[in-house]
């Protein structure tokens, strides 16, 4: 009952072949992007990166969303594994080195929790592009206003056509980011499921728990 109530508030209708299908029949692809230490770059390198990123943004003829996700990672299980390894060491020198390393990690990380940041770019394929300019004015206005029946599903032919266009956009974004010194990789269906599950279950994700994904979704 709780899960059904939660799903009612989600805009995602389905995740298929690495593509998010929203309830209004628009689609999204998500790229996970690497990071660079901008502060350690020389002034010339910083200027080059800024101009490359500016040129990339000016070249886009569609909107993108940049998402930065901060998440706590509880390293207590890692410390426990080090403690177990220490107790199982038969070599006294290795045991002392393991204990020293474990204490070093505990002192370095206050509260046994570390923070990680992940960077994503969400690439859309819009409602107008999905339904085409040939749609009737009435249907088009209903789609824009969100009055479309959420149960209506995109047929396979239309989905494949839209997915091809979306992948082209994602490749273009990845290429532009590469010129800025960043690497971008599209998230697969299991990775998308884990991402959104972790967003709605932060406590479980913090300790490294993720739900089992059905084999038919591992595509």
XYZ file of C-alpha atoms in Angstrom:
219
model
C 0.000 0.000 0.000
C 2.832 2.395 0.889
C 4.755 1.485 -2.241
C 1.703 2.119 -4.427
C 1.144 5.495 -2.789
C 4.801 6.388 -3.393
C 4.640 5.370 -7.038
C 1.625 7.621 -7.531
C 3.817 10.656 -6.848
C 6.662 9.578 -9.151
C 6.795 11.028 -12.649
C 8.516 7.901 -13.980
C 6.238 5.440 -15.731
C 8.872 2.940 -16.860
C 12.610 2.424 -17.327
C 13.409 0.632 -20.557
C 16.689 0.054 -22.403
C 18.469 2.736 -20.409
C 15.713 5.285 -21.037
C 13.321 6.911 -18.559
C 9.725 7.063 -19.778
C 7.740 9.701 -17.920
C 4.001 9.588 -17.388
C 3.463 12.391 -19.919
C 5.186 10.219 -22.572
C 8.377 12.273 -22.687
C 11.676 10.455 -22.304
C 15.001 11.150 -20.584
C 18.516 9.759 -20.698
C 21.025 10.288 -17.899
C 24.790 10.628 -18.260
C 27.082 10.138 -15.280
C 29.918 12.645 -15.571
C 33.412 12.564 -14.092
C 34.919 15.528 -12.262
C 38.152 17.499 -12.428
C 39.988 19.441 -9.732
C 39.601 22.880 -11.284
C 41.507 24.625 -8.482
C 44.680 22.649 -9.213
C 44.724 23.654 -12.873
C 46.958 26.445 -14.108
C 45.371 29.750 -15.053
C 45.734 28.929 -18.755
C 44.106 25.516 -18.252
C 41.248 27.032 -16.262
C 40.619 29.592 -18.997
C 40.635 26.886 -21.658
C 38.144 24.789 -19.673
C 35.820 27.759 -19.149
C 35.819 28.671 -22.837
C 35.334 25.031 -23.855
C 32.347 24.701 -21.512
C 30.920 28.009 -22.698
C 31.257 26.896 -26.306
C 29.587 23.586 -25.462
C 26.596 25.299 -23.809
C 26.188 27.733 -26.705
C 26.163 24.847 -29.183
C 23.162 23.115 -27.584
C 19.786 23.529 -29.255
C 17.967 21.599 -26.516
C 17.789 21.944 -22.755
C 19.765 19.825 -20.294
C 19.641 19.493 -16.543
C 22.800 19.252 -14.427
C 22.304 17.318 -11.191
C 24.820 17.098 -8.332
C 24.083 14.390 -5.789
C 25.778 14.395 -2.385
C 25.533 11.203 -0.398
C 26.890 9.911 2.886
C 28.699 6.597 2.721
C 28.913 4.734 6.000
C 32.321 3.063 6.173
C 31.572 1.133 9.357
C 31.272 -2.164 7.409
C 34.687 -1.471 5.861
C 36.218 -0.814 9.280
C 34.604 -3.996 10.596
C 36.131 -5.981 7.730
C 39.548 -4.519 8.570
C 39.035 -5.518 12.207
C 38.138 -9.055 11.138
C 41.196 -9.183 8.869
C 43.377 -7.974 11.712
C 42.149 -10.718 14.023
C 42.744 -13.397 11.386
C 46.290 -12.336 10.607
C 48.830 -14.966 11.633
C 51.809 -12.754 10.900
C 52.408 -10.357 13.784
C 53.867 -7.628 11.567
C 50.918 -7.761 9.158
C 48.507 -7.721 12.091
C 50.096 -4.556 13.473
C 50.109 -2.917 10.035
C 46.423 -3.738 9.548
C 45.589 -2.324 12.986
C 47.605 0.811 12.244
C 45.827 1.287 8.920
C 42.401 0.818 10.539
C 43.169 3.431 13.176
C 44.445 5.801 10.500
C 41.169 5.501 8.580
C 39.125 6.060 11.757
C 41.069 9.210 12.620
C 40.926 10.544 9.086
C 37.169 10.105 8.756
C 35.327 11.840 11.582
C 32.197 9.973 12.594
C 33.057 6.985 10.358
C 31.128 8.640 7.505
C 32.468 9.998 4.239
C 30.708 12.167 1.689
C 30.696 11.394 -1.995
C 29.455 13.546 -4.861
C 28.109 12.261 -8.158
C 27.471 14.412 -11.205
C 24.787 13.769 -13.809
C 23.449 15.407 -16.958
C 19.811 14.690 -17.791
C 19.120 14.817 -21.529
C 15.469 15.159 -22.605
C 13.477 14.322 -25.661
C 10.505 16.627 -25.491
C 6.805 16.046 -25.861
C 6.568 17.920 -29.170
C 9.349 15.801 -30.652
C 7.748 12.583 -29.432
C 4.317 13.260 -30.935
C 5.495 15.234 -33.940
C 4.212 18.451 -35.451
C 1.493 16.501 -37.255
C -0.468 15.914 -34.075
C -3.784 17.703 -33.883
C -3.862 21.002 -32.072
C -6.320 19.690 -29.531
C -4.248 16.614 -28.673
C -1.088 18.673 -28.582
C -2.583 21.149 -26.097
C -3.782 18.272 -23.951
C -0.268 16.840 -23.941
C 1.283 20.172 -22.980
C -1.194 20.738 -20.156
C -0.574 17.266 -18.771
C -4.155 16.129 -19.375
C -3.034 13.122 -21.356
C -4.050 9.758 -19.987
C -1.087 8.561 -17.935
C -1.926 4.950 -18.771
C -1.297 5.501 -22.478
C 1.954 3.876 -23.506
C 4.325 4.703 -26.320
C 4.322 1.922 -28.917
C 7.575 0.103 -29.657
C 8.123 1.693 -33.056
C 7.758 5.210 -31.693
C 9.899 4.353 -28.663
C 12.760 3.044 -30.816
C 12.648 6.130 -33.034
C 12.697 8.454 -30.050
C 15.424 6.441 -28.326
C 17.659 6.747 -31.395
C 17.262 10.521 -31.374
C 17.891 10.640 -27.639
C 21.105 8.589 -27.942
C 22.346 10.994 -30.609
C 21.785 13.884 -28.241
C 23.536 12.062 -25.422
C 26.530 11.292 -27.640
C 26.690 14.958 -28.621
C 26.637 16.011 -24.948
C 29.320 13.459 -24.067
C 31.511 14.699 -26.899
C 31.117 18.325 -25.770
C 31.981 17.443 -22.183
C 34.998 15.477 -23.366
C 36.386 18.683 -24.855
C 36.200 20.124 -21.336
C 38.242 17.246 -19.937
C 35.230 15.354 -18.584
C 34.130 11.797 -19.281
C 30.424 10.976 -19.546
C 28.799 7.553 -19.601
C 25.077 6.778 -20.066
C 23.432 4.936 -17.188
C 22.006 1.511 -17.963
C 18.585 0.307 -16.811
C 19.924 -1.343 -13.592
C 21.993 1.769 -12.822
C 18.951 4.010 -13.311
C 16.889 1.790 -11.016
C 19.581 1.902 -8.337
C 19.948 5.683 -8.692
C 16.264 6.439 -8.145
C 15.903 3.750 -5.484
C 18.792 5.327 -3.562
C 17.215 8.788 -3.860
C 14.044 7.529 -2.173
C 15.827 5.178 0.277
C 18.917 7.152 1.401
C 19.377 5.321 4.709
C 19.557 1.885 3.090
C 21.760 3.155 0.257
C 24.135 4.715 2.774
C 25.031 1.291 4.174
C 25.323 -0.224 0.707
C 21.984 -2.018 0.465
C 20.229 -2.142 -2.913
C 17.200 -4.179 -3.970
C 17.501 -7.219 -6.197
C 16.863 -6.347 -9.847
C 14.902 -8.828 -11.941
C 16.956 -10.532 -14.705
C 14.676 -9.230 -17.457
C 15.617 -5.675 -16.451
C 19.353 -6.272 -16.772
C 19.482 -4.891 -20.305
